[in-house]
Coordinates of C-alpha atoms and ligand atoms in Angstrom, one line a residue:
Chain A
M9 CA 0.0 0.0 0.0
K10 CA 2.7 2.4 1.0
T11 CA 4.9 1.6 -2.0
A12 CA 2.0 1.8 -4.3
L13 CA 1.2 5.3 -3.1
R14 CA 4.8 6.3 -3.4
I15 CA 5.0 5.1 -7.0
A16 CA 1.7 6.9 -7.8
A17 CA 3.2 10.1 -6.3
V18 CA 6.4 9.8 -8.4
V19 CA 4.3 9.2 -11.6
A20 CA 2.1 12.1 -10.8
I21 CA 5.0 14.5 -10.2
A22 CA 6.7 13.3 -13.4
A23 CA 3.5 13.9 -15.3
L24 CA 3.2 17.4 -13.9
V25 CA 6.9 18.1 -14.7
F26 CA 6.6 16.9 -18.3
A27 CA 3.1 18.3 -18.9
P28 CA 4.2 21.6 -20.5
L29 CA 5.9 19.6 -23.3
R30 CA 2.6 18.0 -24.3
L31 CA -0.2 20.3 -23.4
N32 CA -1.7 23.1 -25.5
G33 CA -2.0 26.6 -24.2
Y34 CA -5.5 26.2 -22.9
L35 CA -4.8 23.0 -20.9
L36 CA -1.5 24.3 -19.5
N37 CA -3.4 27.4 -18.4
L38 CA -6.0 25.2 -16.7
L39 CA -3.2 23.1 -15.1
Y40 CA -1.4 26.3 -13.9
T41 CA -4.6 27.6 -12.2
T42 CA -5.2 24.2 -10.6
V43 CA -1.7 24.0 -9.2
L44 CA -2.0 27.7 -8.1
Y45 CA -5.3 27.0 -6.2
V46 CA -4.0 23.9 -4.6
A47 CA -0.8 25.7 -3.4
L48 CA -2.9 28.5 -2.0
A49 CA -5.1 26.0 -0.2
Y50 CA -1.9 24.5 1.3
G51 CA -0.8 27.9 2.5
W52 CA -4.1 28.6 4.1
N53 CA -4.2 25.1 5.7
I54 CA -1.3 25.8 8.0
I55 CA -2.7 28.7 10.0
S56 CA -6.4 27.9 9.5
G57 CA -6.3 24.1 9.4
Y58 CA -3.5 23.1 11.8
A59 CA -3.6 26.1 14.1
G60 CA -7.4 26.6 13.8
Y61 CA -7.2 30.4 13.0
F62 CA -9.7 30.7 10.1
S63 CA -8.4 33.4 7.9
F64 CA -10.3 35.3 5.2
G65 CA -7.3 37.5 4.3
Q66 CA -4.3 35.4 3.3
I67 CA -4.8 36.9 -0.2
A68 CA -3.2 40.0 1.2
F69 CA 0.2 38.2 1.1
F70 CA -0.5 37.1 -2.4
G71 CA -1.1 40.7 -3.4
I72 CA 2.0 41.8 -1.6
G73 CA 4.1 39.2 -3.4
A74 CA 2.5 40.2 -6.8
Y75 CA 3.2 43.9 -6.3
A76 CA 6.6 43.5 -4.8
T77 CA 7.6 41.4 -7.8
G78 CA 6.0 43.8 -10.2
L79 CA 7.9 46.7 -8.8
L80 CA 11.2 44.9 -8.7
V81 CA 10.9 43.7 -12.2
A82 CA 9.5 46.9 -13.8
D83 CA 11.6 49.5 -11.9
Q84 CA 14.6 47.6 -10.7
H85 CA 14.9 45.2 -13.7
W86 CA 15.4 42.1 -11.5
F87 CA 15.1 38.7 -13.0
W88 CA 11.5 37.7 -12.2
M89 CA 12.1 34.6 -10.2
V90 CA 14.5 36.4 -7.9
A91 CA 11.9 39.2 -7.6
A92 CA 9.2 36.7 -6.8
L93 CA 11.3 35.1 -4.2
A94 CA 11.9 38.5 -2.7
G95 CA 8.1 39.1 -2.7
G96 CA 7.6 35.9 -0.7
I97 CA 10.2 36.9 1.8
V98 CA 8.6 40.4 2.2
A99 CA 5.2 38.8 2.7
C100 CA 6.6 36.4 5.3
A101 CA 8.5 39.1 7.2
L102 CA 5.4 41.4 7.2
A103 CA 3.4 38.6 8.6
V104 CA 5.4 38.6 11.8
P105 CA 4.2 42.0 13.2
L106 CA 0.8 41.6 11.5
G107 CA 0.4 38.2 13.1
Y108 CA 1.5 39.6 16.5
V109 CA -1.5 42.0 16.4
M110 CA -4.1 39.9 14.5
L111 CA -3.6 36.6 16.3
R112 CA -4.9 38.2 19.5
L113 CA -8.3 38.0 17.9
R114 CA -10.1 34.6 18.0
G115 CA -12.7 32.8 15.9
P116 CA -15.0 34.9 13.8
F117 CA -13.2 38.1 15.0
F118 CA -9.9 36.8 13.6
A119 CA -11.6 35.8 10.3
M120 CA -13.2 39.2 9.9
G121 CA -10.2 41.0 11.1
M122 CA -8.1 39.3 8.4
F123 CA -10.6 40.3 5.8
G124 CA -10.4 43.9 6.9
M125 CA -6.6 43.7 7.0
A126 CA -6.5 42.4 3.5
Q127 CA -8.6 45.4 2.4
M128 CA -6.2 47.8 4.3
V129 CA -3.1 46.2 2.7
R130 CA -4.8 46.5 -0.7
V131 CA -5.5 50.2 -0.2
L132 CA -2.0 50.9 1.1
V133 CA -0.3 49.0 -1.7
T134 CA -2.3 50.8 -4.3
A135 CA -1.7 54.2 -2.7
I136 CA 2.0 53.9 -3.6
P137 CA 2.5 56.0 -6.8
A138 CA 5.0 53.5 -8.1
T139 CA 2.3 50.8 -8.2
G140 CA 0.2 52.9 -10.6
S141 CA -2.0 54.0 -7.7
G142 CA -4.7 51.4 -8.5
A143 CA -4.6 52.0 -12.2
G144 CA -2.3 49.0 -12.6
L145 CA 1.3 48.1 -13.3
F146 CA 2.6 46.7 -16.6
L147 CA 5.4 44.2 -16.5
P148 CA 7.9 43.9 -19.3
P149 CA 7.5 40.6 -21.1
G150 CA 10.1 38.2 -19.9
S151 CA 8.6 34.9 -18.9
S152 CA 6.5 32.3 -20.6
L153 CA 3.6 30.5 -19.1
T154 CA 5.9 27.5 -18.8
G155 CA 8.3 29.3 -16.6
V156 CA 5.5 30.6 -14.3
Y157 CA 4.0 27.1 -14.3
Y158 CA 7.2 25.5 -13.1
W159 CA 7.7 28.2 -10.5
T160 CA 4.2 27.6 -9.2
L161 CA 4.5 23.8 -9.3
A162 CA 7.8 24.0 -7.3
I163 CA 6.1 26.1 -4.6
C164 CA 3.1 23.7 -4.6
L165 CA 5.3 20.7 -4.1
G166 CA 7.3 22.6 -1.5
A167 CA 4.0 23.5 0.3
I168 CA 3.0 19.8 0.4
A169 CA 6.4 18.8 1.7
L170 CA 6.2 21.5 4.3
T171 CA 2.8 20.2 5.4
L172 CA 4.0 16.7 5.5
W173 CA 6.8 17.8 7.8
I174 CA 4.5 19.9 10.0
D175 CA 2.1 17.0 10.3
R176 CA 4.8 14.8 11.8
S177 CA 6.8 17.4 13.8
A178 CA 6.7 18.8 17.3
F179 CA 5.7 22.1 15.8
G180 CA 2.6 20.5 14.2
L181 CA 1.7 18.9 17.5
R182 CA 1.9 22.3 19.2
L183 CA -0.3 23.9 16.6
Q184 CA -2.9 21.2 16.9
A185 CA -2.9 21.5 20.7
L186 CA -3.4 25.2 20.6
R187 CA -6.1 24.7 18.0
E188 CA -8.0 22.5 20.4
D189 CA -7.5 24.6 23.5
E190 CA -5.1 27.5 23.6
Q191 CA -5.1 28.0 27.3
V192 CA -4.4 24.4 28.1
A193 CA -1.7 24.2 25.5
G194 CA 0.0 27.2 27.2
T195 CA -0.2 25.6 30.7
L196 CA 1.3 22.4 29.1
G197 CA 4.4 24.3 28.1
V198 CA 3.5 25.4 24.6
D199 CA 4.7 28.9 23.6
V200 CA 1.4 29.6 21.9
T201 CA 2.3 33.1 20.6
R202 CA 5.4 31.9 19.0
A203 CA 3.8 28.9 17.4
K204 CA 0.9 30.9 16.1
I205 CA 3.1 33.6 14.6
T206 CA 5.4 31.0 13.0
A207 CA 2.4 29.3 11.4
F208 CA 1.0 32.6 10.3
S209 CA 4.2 33.6 8.6
L210 CA 4.5 30.3 6.8
S211 CA 0.9 30.7 5.7
A212 CA 2.0 34.1 4.3
L213 CA 5.2 32.9 2.7
I214 CA 3.4 30.5 0.3
P215 CA 0.9 33.0 -1.2
G216 CA 3.7 35.6 -1.2
L217 CA 5.9 33.4 -3.4
L218 CA 2.9 32.5 -5.6
G219 CA 1.9 36.2 -6.1
G220 CA 5.0 37.0 -8.1
G221 CA 4.4 34.2 -10.6
Y222 CA 0.8 35.3 -11.0
A223 CA 2.0 38.9 -11.7
L224 CA 4.1 37.5 -14.5
F225 CA 1.3 35.3 -15.7
L226 CA -1.0 38.3 -16.0
T227 CA 1.8 40.7 -17.2
Y228 CA -0.4 43.4 -15.9
I229 CA -1.3 43.7 -12.2
E230 CA -4.2 45.7 -10.8
P231 CA -5.7 45.5 -7.3
D232 CA -8.7 43.4 -8.2
A233 CA -6.4 40.7 -9.7
A234 CA -3.6 40.8 -7.1
F235 CA -6.1 40.8 -4.2
S236 CA -8.6 38.6 -5.9
S237 CA -11.2 37.5 -3.4
R238 CA -12.2 34.8 -5.8
L239 CA -8.8 33.2 -5.6
D240 CA -9.0 33.5 -1.8
L241 CA -12.4 32.0 -1.4
Q242 CA -12.0 29.2 -3.9
S243 CA -8.8 28.0 -2.3
I244 CA -10.4 28.0 1.1
V245 CA -13.4 26.0 -0.2
M246 CA -11.0 23.5 -1.7
A247 CA -9.2 23.0 1.6
I248 CA -12.5 22.7 3.5
L249 CA -13.9 20.2 1.0
G250 CA -10.8 18.1 1.1
G251 CA -10.4 18.3 4.9
V252 CA -9.1 21.1 7.0
G253 CA -5.9 20.4 9.0
T254 CA -5.0 17.3 7.0
V255 CA -2.0 16.7 4.8
W256 CA -3.9 15.6 1.7
G257 CA -7.1 17.6 2.1
P258 CA -6.1 20.7 0.0
L259 CA -4.8 18.4 -2.8
V260 CA -7.9 16.1 -2.9
G261 CA -10.3 19.1 -2.5
G262 CA -8.4 21.0 -5.2
I263 CA -8.5 18.1 -7.7
V264 CA -12.1 17.3 -7.0
M265 CA -13.2 20.9 -7.3
T266 CA -11.4 21.8 -10.5
Q267 CA -12.4 18.6 -12.2
V268 CA -16.1 18.9 -11.3
S269 CA -16.1 22.6 -12.1
E270 CA -14.6 22.0 -15.5
A271 CA -16.9 19.0 -16.3
L272 CA -20.0 21.0 -15.3
W273 CA -18.8 24.1 -17.2
A274 CA -18.3 22.1 -20.4
R275 CA -21.7 20.4 -20.3
F276 CA -24.0 22.9 -18.7
P277 CA -22.5 26.3 -19.4
Q278 CA -25.7 28.1 -18.6
I279 CA -26.5 26.7 -15.2
Y280 CA -22.9 25.6 -14.3
L281 CA -22.6 27.9 -11.3
M282 CA -25.9 26.8 -9.8
L283 CA -25.1 23.1 -10.2
F284 CA -21.6 23.6 -8.9
G285 CA -22.9 25.5 -5.8
G286 CA -25.6 22.8 -5.2
L287 CA -23.1 20.0 -5.5
L288 CA -20.7 21.7 -3.1
V289 CA -23.5 22.1 -0.5
A290 CA -24.5 18.5 -0.9
L291 CA -20.9 17.3 -0.5
L292 CA -20.3 19.3 2.6
L293 CA -23.6 18.2 4.1
A294 CA -22.6 14.5 3.5
L295 CA -19.0 14.9 4.6
P296 CA -19.0 17.8 7.1
R297 CA -15.3 17.3 7.9
G298 CA -14.2 16.9 4.3
I299 CA -13.3 14.1 2.0
V300 CA -10.0 13.0 3.5
P301 CA -11.2 12.6 7.2
A302 CA -14.3 10.7 5.9
I303 CA -12.1 8.3 4.0
A304 CA -9.6 8.0 6.9
S305 CA -12.4 7.2 9.5
R306 CA -13.9 4.6 7.1
W307 CA -10.4 3.1 6.7
R308 CA -10.0 2.9 10.5
A309 CA -13.4 1.4 11.0
R310 CA -12.6 -1.6 8.7
Chain B
M11 CA 11.9 19.9 53.2
T12 CA 12.7 23.2 54.7
E13 CA 13.1 25.8 51.9
P14 CA 9.7 26.7 50.4
L15 CA 9.1 25.6 46.8
L16 CA 6.1 27.8 46.3
E17 CA 5.4 31.1 48.1
V18 CA 2.1 32.8 47.6
E19 CA 2.0 36.2 49.2
G20 CA -1.1 38.5 49.5
I21 CA -2.8 37.4 46.3
A22 CA -5.9 39.5 45.6
I23 CA -8.1 39.4 42.5
A24 CA -11.6 40.6 41.7
F25 CA -13.9 39.9 38.9
G26 CA -16.2 42.9 38.5
G27 CA -17.7 43.2 41.9
V28 CA -16.7 39.7 43.1
Q29 CA -13.5 39.7 45.3
A30 CA -12.5 36.1 44.4
L31 CA -9.3 36.2 46.4
A32 CA -8.7 38.8 49.1
G33 CA -5.0 38.6 50.2
V34 CA -4.1 34.9 50.2
S35 CA -0.7 33.8 51.5
L36 CA 0.7 30.3 51.8
E37 CA 3.8 28.2 51.3
V38 CA 4.3 24.8 49.9
R39 CA 7.5 22.8 50.5
A40 CA 9.1 20.3 48.2
G41 CA 7.4 16.9 48.2
E42 CA 4.6 18.2 50.4
I43 CA 0.9 17.3 49.9
F44 CA -0.9 20.5 50.6
S45 CA -4.7 20.5 50.5
L46 CA -6.6 23.6 49.7
I47 CA -10.1 23.1 50.9
G48 CA -13.2 25.3 50.8
P49 CA -16.7 25.3 49.6
N50 CA -17.7 25.9 46.0
G51 CA -16.8 29.5 45.0
A52 CA -14.2 29.9 47.7
G53 CA -11.5 30.8 45.2
K54 CA -9.5 27.5 44.8
T55 CA -9.6 27.4 41.0
T56 CA -8.9 31.1 40.8
L57 CA -5.7 30.6 42.9
F58 CA -4.6 27.8 40.6
N59 CA -5.3 30.1 37.6
V60 CA -3.0 32.8 39.2
I61 CA -0.2 30.4 40.1
S62 CA -0.2 28.8 36.6
G63 CA -0.1 32.2 34.9
V64 CA -3.6 32.1 33.4
L65 CA -4.8 35.0 35.4
R66 CA -2.8 38.0 36.6
P67 CA -3.7 39.1 40.1
D68 CA -4.5 42.6 41.1
A69 CA -2.0 42.4 44.0
G70 CA 0.4 40.0 45.6
D71 CA 3.3 37.9 44.5
V72 CA 3.9 34.3 43.7
R73 CA 7.5 32.9 44.0
F74 CA 8.6 29.6 42.7
L75 CA 12.1 28.4 43.8
G76 CA 12.7 31.8 45.1
R77 CA 11.8 33.7 41.9
S78 CA 8.7 35.7 41.2
I79 CA 6.6 34.2 38.5
I80 CA 3.9 36.9 38.3
G81 CA 3.6 38.2 34.8
R82 CA 5.4 35.2 33.3
A83 CA 3.6 33.5 30.4
P84 CA 1.9 30.2 31.3
H85 CA 4.3 28.1 29.2
R86 CA 7.3 29.5 31.0
I87 CA 5.7 28.7 34.4
A88 CA 5.1 25.1 33.1
Q89 CA 8.6 24.8 31.9
A90 CA 9.9 26.0 35.3
G91 CA 8.1 23.0 36.9
I92 CA 4.5 23.8 37.8
A93 CA 1.9 21.7 36.2
R94 CA -1.9 21.8 36.7
T95 CA -5.0 20.0 35.9
Y96 CA -8.4 21.5 35.1
Q97 CA -11.4 21.0 37.3
I98 CA -13.7 21.0 34.2
V99 CA -11.7 18.6 32.1
R100 CA -10.4 20.0 28.9
P101 CA -8.9 17.3 26.7
F102 CA -7.6 18.1 23.2
G103 CA -10.6 16.2 21.7
R104 CA -9.4 15.7 18.2
L105 CA -5.9 14.5 19.3
S106 CA -5.2 10.9 20.4
V107 CA -4.7 10.2 24.1
V108 CA -1.0 9.7 23.5
D109 CA -0.7 13.0 21.6
N110 CA -2.6 14.8 24.4
V111 CA 0.1 13.7 26.8
A112 CA 3.0 14.2 24.3
V113 CA 2.3 17.9 24.1
G114 CA 3.6 18.3 27.7
A115 CA 6.4 15.8 27.1
L116 CA 7.7 18.1 24.3
I117 CA 9.3 20.4 26.9
H118 CA 11.9 17.7 27.7
A119 CA 12.0 15.6 24.5
R120 CA 14.0 16.8 21.5
T121 CA 11.8 15.0 18.9
V122 CA 8.1 14.3 18.7
E123 CA 8.8 10.5 18.5
R124 CA 10.7 10.8 21.8
A125 CA 7.8 12.8 23.3
R126 CA 5.3 10.1 22.2
R127 CA 7.4 7.3 23.7
D128 CA 7.5 9.2 27.0
A129 CA 3.8 9.9 26.7
R130 CA 3.0 6.2 26.2
E131 CA 4.7 5.3 29.4
I132 CA 2.7 7.9 31.3
V133 CA -0.5 6.8 29.6
E134 CA 0.2 3.3 30.8
F135 CA 1.1 4.5 34.3
V136 CA -2.3 6.2 34.7
G137 CA -4.1 3.1 33.3
L138 CA -5.2 4.5 30.0
A139 CA -3.1 2.1 27.9
P140 CA -6.1 0.5 26.1
Y141 CA -7.2 3.9 24.9
A142 CA -3.8 5.3 24.0
D143 CA -4.5 5.6 20.3
R144 CA -8.2 6.7 20.6
F145 CA -9.3 10.3 20.2
A146 CA -9.5 11.9 23.6
S147 CA -13.1 12.8 22.8
D148 CA -13.9 9.1 23.1
L149 CA -13.0 8.9 26.8
T150 CA -15.4 8.8 29.7
L151 CA -15.4 11.5 32.4
T152 CA -13.3 9.3 34.8
Q153 CA -10.8 8.6 32.0
R154 CA -10.6 12.3 31.1
K155 CA -9.8 13.1 34.7
R156 CA -6.9 10.6 34.4
L157 CA -5.8 12.2 31.2
E158 CA -5.7 15.6 32.9
V159 CA -3.3 14.1 35.4
A160 CA -1.3 12.3 32.7
R161 CA -0.8 15.4 30.7
A162 CA 0.4 17.3 33.8
L163 CA 2.8 14.6 34.7
A164 CA 4.4 14.7 31.3
L165 CA 5.9 18.0 32.2
R166 CA 7.8 16.2 35.0
P167 CA 6.8 18.9 37.4
K168 CA 8.2 19.7 40.8
L169 CA 4.8 21.0 41.8
L170 CA 1.4 19.7 40.7
L171 CA -1.8 21.6 41.1
L172 CA -4.7 19.2 41.2
D173 CA -8.0 20.9 40.8
E174 CA -10.8 18.7 42.2
V175 CA -9.4 15.5 40.9
M176 CA -11.6 13.5 43.3
A177 CA -14.8 15.0 42.1
G178 CA -17.0 12.6 40.1
L179 CA -15.0 9.6 41.1
T180 CA -16.4 6.5 42.9
P181 CA -15.2 5.9 46.5
S182 CA -12.7 3.2 45.4
E183 CA -11.5 5.4 42.5
M184 CA -11.0 8.2 45.1
D185 CA -8.8 5.9 47.2
G186 CA -6.8 5.0 44.1
M187 CA -6.3 8.7 43.4
A188 CA -5.3 9.3 47.0
D189 CA -2.6 6.6 46.8
F190 CA -1.5 8.0 43.6
V191 CA -0.9 11.5 45.1
L192 CA 0.9 9.9 48.1
G193 CA 3.1 8.1 45.5
L194 CA 4.0 11.4 43.9
S195 CA 5.0 12.9 47.2
E196 CA 7.3 9.9 47.8
R197 CA 9.0 10.7 44.5
G198 CA 9.5 14.3 45.7
I199 CA 6.7 15.9 43.7
A200 CA 4.8 18.4 45.7
A201 CA 1.0 18.6 45.2
V202 CA -1.6 21.2 46.0
C203 CA -5.0 19.5 46.0
G204 CA -7.9 21.8 45.5
I205 CA -10.8 19.9 47.1
E206 CA -14.3 20.9 47.9
H207 CA -15.5 17.8 49.8
V208 CA -14.2 14.3 50.7
M209 CA -12.7 15.3 54.0
R210 CA -11.8 11.7 54.9
L211 CA -9.2 11.6 52.1
V212 CA -8.0 15.1 52.8
M213 CA -7.2 14.1 56.4
R214 CA -5.5 10.9 55.3
I215 CA -3.1 12.3 52.6
S216 CA -2.4 15.9 53.5
H217 CA 0.7 17.1 55.3
R218 CA -0.9 20.4 55.7
I219 CA -4.2 21.9 54.9
A220 CA -5.4 25.5 54.2
V221 CA -9.1 26.4 54.4
L222 CA -10.3 29.0 52.0
D223 CA -13.6 30.7 52.5
A224 CA -14.9 33.5 50.2
G225 CA -11.4 34.4 49.0
R226 CA -9.8 34.4 52.5
L227 CA -7.7 31.8 54.3
I228 CA -9.5 31.1 57.5
A229 CA -7.1 28.5 58.8
Q230 CA -3.9 26.7 58.0
G231 CA -2.2 23.8 59.7
D232 CA -1.8 20.1 59.9
P233 CA -4.9 17.8 59.6
H234 CA -5.3 17.5 63.3
A235 CA -5.2 21.2 64.0
I236 CA -7.6 21.9 61.2
Q237 CA -10.1 19.3 62.4
N238 CA -10.2 21.1 65.8
D239 CA -10.2 24.7 64.6
P240 CA -13.4 26.4 65.7
A241 CA -13.4 28.8 62.8
V242 CA -13.2 25.9 60.4
I243 CA -15.9 23.9 62.1
E244 CA -18.1 26.9 62.1
A245 CA -17.5 27.9 58.4
Y246 CA -16.9 24.6 56.7
L247 CA -16.7 21.3 58.5
G248 CA -19.9 22.1 60.4
T249 CA -22.1 21.8 57.3
P250 CA -23.6 18.4 56.9
T251 CA -22.7 18.1 53.2
V252 CA -19.0 17.7 53.8
A253 CA -19.2 14.4 55.8
G254 CA -18.1 12.3 52.7
Ligands
ADP19 N1 -13.2 34.2 35.1 C1 -14.1 34.6 36.0 N2 -14.9 35.6 35.8 C2 -15.8 36.0 36.7 N3 -15.9 35.5 37.9 C3 -15.1 34.4 38.2 C4 -14.2 33.9 37.3 N4 -13.5 32.9 37.8 C5 -14.0 32.8 39.1 N5 -15.0 33.7 39.3 C6 -15.7 33.9 40.6 O1 -14.7 33.9 41.6 C7 -15.2 33.1 42.7 C8 -14.3 32.0 43.1 O2 -14.5 31.0 42.1 P1 -13.5 29.7 42.0 O3 -12.1 30.1 42.1 O4 -14.0 28.9 40.8 O5 -13.9 28.9 43.3 P2 -13.7 27.4 43.7 O6 -12.8 26.8 42.7 O7 -13.2 27.4 45.1 O8 -15.0 26.7 43.6 C9 -16.6 32.7 42.4 O9 -17.5 33.7 42.9 C10 -16.6 32.7 40.9 O10 -17.9 33.0 40.4
MG20 MG1 -13.0 25.2 41.5

């Protein structure tokens, strides 16, 4: 069983790596978006799944990454991957003071607080004259979709590896403990503030790194695209559908959602959104904790 | 046994209009079993919350091994050697029993595997071995009480604050818990037992007893002295509900 899974993983990764050689533009585009969503879902899953701080604003870090990359590429003429890396580091570093303040909020207050914070960041970023003050920022052409795809794929695989590590580490155990009961975790020796902020900044690093690739993908960034609430919401739904706080939830949820969405869109273009919404509700009603935990508990019950 | 392990000095705290603690002072020595008794609402849990760093008092000081721990974060107090249980059990429901205990073991273990191995031993020690890999939410109340103790022990504390660990147990389970506390004391671990009722056991296991009533200590001394203290009899032992 273990070796079979391992072989499947190697085959899947190889297929993803060689995909750009065989796929046409439309399919590669679709694959890129899928990988991007899954990677975003993995980023969200650390702070919101493992640590239990449900965030509606991780897109702020995606936007920061996108704009930082845009500025570094357009004004400073950096090579885009270096710029995107810098964007991720900036997002991660900003998350430390932001987390210190925001993580004092709990539950719905944190969720809404993060939503508000993302709006604030958006306003601040677009107030800088160099970013085009909301009108947008053109990037000089310099990368192909293939390059952006590989960048995004690498981050996605990195995010999965990071999640695998967290799930088995002392850090992950501390996060899960504080998710269950923060006060008790504290009196059992867990430095909850430090654990939360670390989780939060990792959950900012991933979208921060992805944002730069997205900026190159669009070649033109504007606030609505860089701080896209659609990207944010859809990746959150994927993680929830797959199973919050599990290693494979974001991947499973991401694959199921994009496949179903594409199939419905191709067959029922007029009523696609309605069908999709209905199906999502039905799935979540049937599997309230997500697909992966449902399979896992059935497995254990055998 | 001479130098005090824990010194509580003039602790006062109020919640809105309620003065939960009004200047409480006491000392606990290494390896000692110190019982803090008093009726419901006397302030026992609040004192535990202050000592474990969950609540900051309005006045007073708490010293552990000679150093003030007021204002320290709870995790630092735990790392210094003070562990506590919760009167209203608070298991990490979606973690396994072993992982519940491993969280505390992490302060000594370098890897999570090591922490889990230590945790398994403790789980066995408190008699929860058959449930080690179950979710803590599957445990019964009695088992959850044991899990509270197991998690606290994983910190390898010098001082254990046991908040109403007898409550909800059958008489024979209570005797088991009493023997368990005596065993801790023999291994040099001090215990402060917050106990509302069950005087018989308090008299049997305690080296010293303090009686808390409406946020004030009304008596302090060895079991014999407490039993014969007129203020205690009047305020506390005199009520028929405490015969158990
Ligand atoms: N967090 C809190 N907020 C408000 N009042 C509290 C709080 N904790 C305790 N109290 C009050 O303080 C008093 C002492 O309570 P407690 O310490 O729980 O007593 P005991 O543990 O001895 O039964 C009670 O009147 C209780 O209602
Ligand atoms: Mg109490």
